[in-house]
Short mmCIF file of C-alpha atoms and ligand atoms in Angstrom, two decimals:
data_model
loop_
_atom_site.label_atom_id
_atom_site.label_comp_id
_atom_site.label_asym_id
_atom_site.label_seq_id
_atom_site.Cartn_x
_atom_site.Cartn_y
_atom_site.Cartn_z
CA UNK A 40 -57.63 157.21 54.84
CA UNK A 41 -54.73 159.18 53.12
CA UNK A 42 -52.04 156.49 51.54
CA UNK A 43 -50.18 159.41 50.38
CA UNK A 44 -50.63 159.33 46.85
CA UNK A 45 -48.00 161.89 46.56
CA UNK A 46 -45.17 160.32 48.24
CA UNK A 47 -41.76 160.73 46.40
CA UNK A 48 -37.83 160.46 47.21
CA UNK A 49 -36.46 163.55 47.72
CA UNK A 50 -32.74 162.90 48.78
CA UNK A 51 -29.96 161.24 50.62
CA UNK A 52 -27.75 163.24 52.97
CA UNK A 53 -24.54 162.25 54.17
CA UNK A 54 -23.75 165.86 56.20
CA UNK A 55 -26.33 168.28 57.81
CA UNK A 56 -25.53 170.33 54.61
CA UNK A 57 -27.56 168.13 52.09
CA UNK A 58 -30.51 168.47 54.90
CA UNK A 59 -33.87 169.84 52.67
CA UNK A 60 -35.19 172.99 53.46
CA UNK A 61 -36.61 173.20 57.24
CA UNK A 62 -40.16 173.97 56.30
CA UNK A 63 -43.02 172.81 56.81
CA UNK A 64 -43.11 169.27 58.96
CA UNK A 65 -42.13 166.12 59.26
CA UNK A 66 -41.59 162.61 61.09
CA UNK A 67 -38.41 160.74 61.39
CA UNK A 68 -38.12 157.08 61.64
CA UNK A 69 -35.76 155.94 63.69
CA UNK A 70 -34.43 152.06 64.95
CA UNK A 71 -32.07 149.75 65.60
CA UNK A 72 -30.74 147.87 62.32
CA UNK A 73 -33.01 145.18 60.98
CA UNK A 74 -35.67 146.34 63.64
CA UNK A 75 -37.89 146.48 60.64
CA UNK A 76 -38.29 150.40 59.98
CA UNK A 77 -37.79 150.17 56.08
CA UNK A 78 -40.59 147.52 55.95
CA UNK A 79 -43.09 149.51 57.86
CA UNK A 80 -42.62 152.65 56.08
CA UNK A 81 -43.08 150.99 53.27
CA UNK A 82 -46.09 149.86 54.39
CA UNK A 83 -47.63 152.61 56.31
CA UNK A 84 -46.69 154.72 52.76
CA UNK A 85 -48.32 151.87 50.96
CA UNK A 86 -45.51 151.18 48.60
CA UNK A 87 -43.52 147.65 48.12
CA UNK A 88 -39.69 149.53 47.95
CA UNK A 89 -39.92 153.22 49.13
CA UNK A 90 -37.41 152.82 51.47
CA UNK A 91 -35.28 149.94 50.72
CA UNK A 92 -34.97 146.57 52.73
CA UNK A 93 -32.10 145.63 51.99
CA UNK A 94 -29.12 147.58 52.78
CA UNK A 95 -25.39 147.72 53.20
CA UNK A 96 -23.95 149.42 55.95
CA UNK A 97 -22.67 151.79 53.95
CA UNK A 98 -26.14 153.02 52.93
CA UNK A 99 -27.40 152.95 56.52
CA UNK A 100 -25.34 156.37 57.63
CA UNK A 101 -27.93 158.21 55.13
CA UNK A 102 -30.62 160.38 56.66
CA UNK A 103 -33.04 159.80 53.70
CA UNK A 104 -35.42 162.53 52.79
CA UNK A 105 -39.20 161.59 51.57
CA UNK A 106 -41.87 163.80 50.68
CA UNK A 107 -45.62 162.79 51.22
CA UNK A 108 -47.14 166.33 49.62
CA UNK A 109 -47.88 169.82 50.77
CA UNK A 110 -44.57 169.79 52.97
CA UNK A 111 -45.14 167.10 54.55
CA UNK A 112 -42.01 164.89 55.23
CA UNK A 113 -40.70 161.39 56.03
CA UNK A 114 -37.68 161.14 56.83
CA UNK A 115 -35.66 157.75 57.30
CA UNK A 116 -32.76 158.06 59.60
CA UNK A 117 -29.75 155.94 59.54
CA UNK A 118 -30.02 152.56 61.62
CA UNK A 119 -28.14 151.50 64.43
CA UNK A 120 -26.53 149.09 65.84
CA UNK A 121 -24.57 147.58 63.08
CA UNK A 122 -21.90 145.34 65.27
CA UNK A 123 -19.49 145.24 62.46
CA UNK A 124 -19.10 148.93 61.64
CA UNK A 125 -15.74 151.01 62.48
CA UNK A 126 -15.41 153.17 64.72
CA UNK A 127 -15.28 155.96 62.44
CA UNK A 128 -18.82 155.19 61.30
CA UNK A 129 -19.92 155.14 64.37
CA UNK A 130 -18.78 158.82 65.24
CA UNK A 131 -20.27 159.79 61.65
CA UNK A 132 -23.47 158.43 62.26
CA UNK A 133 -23.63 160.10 66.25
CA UNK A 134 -22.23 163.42 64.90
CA UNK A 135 -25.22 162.90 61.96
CA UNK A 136 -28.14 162.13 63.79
CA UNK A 137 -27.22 165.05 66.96
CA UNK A 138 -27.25 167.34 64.35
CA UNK A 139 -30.27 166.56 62.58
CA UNK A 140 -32.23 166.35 66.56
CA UNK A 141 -30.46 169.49 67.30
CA UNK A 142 -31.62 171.33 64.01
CA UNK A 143 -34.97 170.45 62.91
CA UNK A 144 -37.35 173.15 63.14
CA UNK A 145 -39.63 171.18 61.18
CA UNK A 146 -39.07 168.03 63.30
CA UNK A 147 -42.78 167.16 64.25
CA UNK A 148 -42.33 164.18 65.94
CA UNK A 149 -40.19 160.46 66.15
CA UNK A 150 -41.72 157.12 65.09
CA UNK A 151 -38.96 155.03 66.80
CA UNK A 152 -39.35 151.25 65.19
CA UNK A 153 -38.42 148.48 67.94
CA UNK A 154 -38.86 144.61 67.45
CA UNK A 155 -41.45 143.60 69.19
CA UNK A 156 -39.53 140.72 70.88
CA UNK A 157 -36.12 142.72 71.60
CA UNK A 158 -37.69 145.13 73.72
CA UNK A 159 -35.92 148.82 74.70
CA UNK A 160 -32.09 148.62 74.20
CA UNK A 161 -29.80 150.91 74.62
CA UNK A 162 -29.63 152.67 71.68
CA UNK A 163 -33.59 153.03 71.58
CA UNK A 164 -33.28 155.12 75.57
CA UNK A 165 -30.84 157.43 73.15
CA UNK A 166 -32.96 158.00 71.12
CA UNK A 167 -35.90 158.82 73.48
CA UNK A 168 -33.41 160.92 75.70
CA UNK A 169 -32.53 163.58 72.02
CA UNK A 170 -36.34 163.30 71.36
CA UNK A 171 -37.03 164.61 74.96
CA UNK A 172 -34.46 167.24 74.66
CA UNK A 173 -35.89 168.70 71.98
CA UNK A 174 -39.59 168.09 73.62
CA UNK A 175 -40.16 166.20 70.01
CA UNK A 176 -42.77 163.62 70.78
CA UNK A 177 -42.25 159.46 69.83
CA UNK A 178 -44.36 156.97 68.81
CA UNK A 179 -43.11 153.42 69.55
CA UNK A 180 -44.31 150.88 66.56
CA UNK A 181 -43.36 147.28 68.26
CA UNK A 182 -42.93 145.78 64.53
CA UNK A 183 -42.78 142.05 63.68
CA UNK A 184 -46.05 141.39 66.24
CA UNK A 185 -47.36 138.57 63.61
CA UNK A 186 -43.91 136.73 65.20
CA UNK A 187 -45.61 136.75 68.57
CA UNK A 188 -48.80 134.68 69.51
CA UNK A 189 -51.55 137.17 70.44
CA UNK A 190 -51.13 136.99 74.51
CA UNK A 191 -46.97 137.37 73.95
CA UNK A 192 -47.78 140.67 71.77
CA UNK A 193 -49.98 141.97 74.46
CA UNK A 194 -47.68 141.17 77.14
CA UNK A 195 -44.77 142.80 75.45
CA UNK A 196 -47.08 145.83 74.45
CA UNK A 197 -47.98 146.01 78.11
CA UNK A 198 -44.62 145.79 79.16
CA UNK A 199 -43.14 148.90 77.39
CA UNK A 200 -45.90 151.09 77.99
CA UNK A 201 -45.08 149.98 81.62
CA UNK A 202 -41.56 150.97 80.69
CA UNK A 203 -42.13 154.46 79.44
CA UNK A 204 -44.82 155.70 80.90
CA UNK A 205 -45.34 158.97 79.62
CA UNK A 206 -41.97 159.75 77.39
CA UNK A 207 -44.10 157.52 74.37
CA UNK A 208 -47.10 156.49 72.79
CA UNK A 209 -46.95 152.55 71.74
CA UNK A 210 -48.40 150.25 69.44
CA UNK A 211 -47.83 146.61 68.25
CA UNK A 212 -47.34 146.48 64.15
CA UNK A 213 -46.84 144.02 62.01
CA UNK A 214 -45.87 144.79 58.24
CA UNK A 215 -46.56 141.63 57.18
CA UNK A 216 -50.23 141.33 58.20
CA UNK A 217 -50.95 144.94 58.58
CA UNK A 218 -51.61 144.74 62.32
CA UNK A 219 -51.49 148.55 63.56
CA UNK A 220 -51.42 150.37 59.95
CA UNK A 221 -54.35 152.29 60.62
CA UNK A 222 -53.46 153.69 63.75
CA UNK A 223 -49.67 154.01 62.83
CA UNK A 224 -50.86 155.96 60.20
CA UNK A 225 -53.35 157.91 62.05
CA UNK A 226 -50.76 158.85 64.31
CA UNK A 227 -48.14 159.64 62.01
CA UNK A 228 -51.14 162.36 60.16
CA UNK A 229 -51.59 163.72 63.70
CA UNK A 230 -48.17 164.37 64.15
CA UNK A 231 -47.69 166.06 60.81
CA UNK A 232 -50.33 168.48 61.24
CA UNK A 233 -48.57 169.50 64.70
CA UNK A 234 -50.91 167.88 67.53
CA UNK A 235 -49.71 165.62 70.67
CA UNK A 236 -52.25 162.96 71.36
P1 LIG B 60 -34.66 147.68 58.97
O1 LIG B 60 -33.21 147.30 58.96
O2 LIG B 60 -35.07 148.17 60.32
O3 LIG B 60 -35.06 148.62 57.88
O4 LIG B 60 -35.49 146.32 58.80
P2 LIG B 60 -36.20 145.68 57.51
O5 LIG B 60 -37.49 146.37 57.23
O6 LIG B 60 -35.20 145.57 56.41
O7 LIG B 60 -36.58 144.25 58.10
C1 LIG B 60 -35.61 143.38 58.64
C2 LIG B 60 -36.08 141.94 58.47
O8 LIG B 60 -37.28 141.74 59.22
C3 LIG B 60 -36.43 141.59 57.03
O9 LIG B 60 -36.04 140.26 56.80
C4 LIG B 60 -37.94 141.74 56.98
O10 LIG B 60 -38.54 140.92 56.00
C5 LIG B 60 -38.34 141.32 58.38
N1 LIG B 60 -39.59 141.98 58.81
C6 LIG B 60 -39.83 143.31 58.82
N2 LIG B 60 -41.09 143.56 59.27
C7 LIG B 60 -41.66 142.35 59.51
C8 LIG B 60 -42.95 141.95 60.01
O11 LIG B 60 -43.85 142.74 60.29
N3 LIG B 60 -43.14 140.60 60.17
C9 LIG B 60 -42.18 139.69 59.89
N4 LIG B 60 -42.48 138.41 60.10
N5 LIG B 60 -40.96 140.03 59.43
C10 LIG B 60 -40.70 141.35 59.24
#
C-alpha cells in the first residue's frame, strides 16, 4: 500500500492565479472547519503535520497545493464555516472555491471530510451540489468515528448513505485509531488514476 513516499508542499493560493498547472490529477479535500480534514490527510499521507491542525482563520481561505508524485495532487481547500469571519471573507472564500470547481481540468474527484456526529449541513449539500455540476465524484470520510461507540458509528454511517444515495460514496474514519485508512486511501488511489467505483 502506497504511503506516498513522495508527498511534498507545493503552494498556497490566495486567487485562481497562484492555481498549479492543470495537469495531470488530483483530489480536493473539502469540510466544514474543525471537521477534522487536516488530521486525516495527514494521516491518510502518513505524515504527523502535512497539512497543519492548527489554523487561524486567516490561513483557512488558502487552497493549499500538495504533490504525492508523478502528477498526482492533493489539494486542501479552505474550510468553512468559521462563525466569526467577515463578510468579506466569506465572499473571498465563495468567489475562491467556484473558481477552483469551475476550473479544474485535473479535478479527479472530492473527499468531502464531515464529523461523524454533525451529520450533512448546509455547507456540506454545497459542496455536493459544485461537485455534481461538474460530474466530479465525492467520497464522504465521516471522521472522528473512535468518538462514537461502534453501533452509533454504524447508525450514523447508515444514515448518510441513506441520505445520499447515489451523489457519494461513504465511509466512517477515525484519524486517531486509523479506522478507514485503508480504504480512504484505496479510494483516494482510485480516484487519482481516473476510475468511479
Ligand atoms: P480541520 O479544521 O477540519 O482541519 O480539523 P482538524 O484536523 O484540525 O481537527 C479538529 C479537531 O478534531 C482537533 O482537535 C483534532 O485533534 C480533532 N480530531 C481530528 N480527527 C480526529 C479523530 O479521528 N478522532 C478524534 N478523537 N479527534 C479528532
Amino acid at each position: 500500500m502506497s504511503v506516498y513516499p513522495e508527498a511534498r508542499f507545493l503552494t498556497s493560493a490566495h486567487e485562481p492565479s497562484q492555481f498549479v498547472a492543470d495537469a495531470g490529477a488530483e483530489v480536493a479535500f473539502a469540510g466544514r472547519s474543525n471537521a477534522g480534514k487536516s488530521s486525516a490527510i495527514n494521516k491518510i499521507v502518513n505524515r504527523r503535520n502535512f497539512a497543519r491542525t492548527c489554523k487561524s482563520p486567516g490561513r483557512t481561505q488558502l487552497v493549499n497545493f500538495f504533490s504525492l508524485g508523478d502528477d498526482r495532487r492533493l489539494v486542501d481547500l479552505p474550510g468553512y464555516g468559521y462563525a466569526r469571519v467577515a463578510q468579506s471573507m466569506r465572499v473571498h472564500w465563495r468567489r475562491l472555491m467556484e473558481e477552483y470547481f469551475r476550473s479544474r481540468e485535473s479535478l479527479a474527484g472530492t473527499f468531502l471530510i464531515v464529523d461523524s456526529r454533525r451529520m450533512l449541513g448546509e455547507f456540506d449539500w454545497m459542496m455536493l451540489a459544485w461537485c455534481e455540476s461538474i460530474d466530479c465524484p465525492v467520497h464522504v470520510l465521516l471522521t472522528k468515528a473512535d468518538k462514537l461507540k461502534k453501533r452509533a458509528a454504524d447508525q450514523a454511517l447508515s444514515a448518510v448513505r441513506r441520505e445520499l444515495a447515489d451523489a457519494a460514496t461513504v465511509q466512517l474514519f477515525s484519524a486517531t485509531r486509523g479506522t478507514g485508512l485503508d480504504a480512504a486511501r484505496e479510494r483516494l488511489d482510485a480516484l487519482l488514476v481516473g476510475g468511479k467505483p
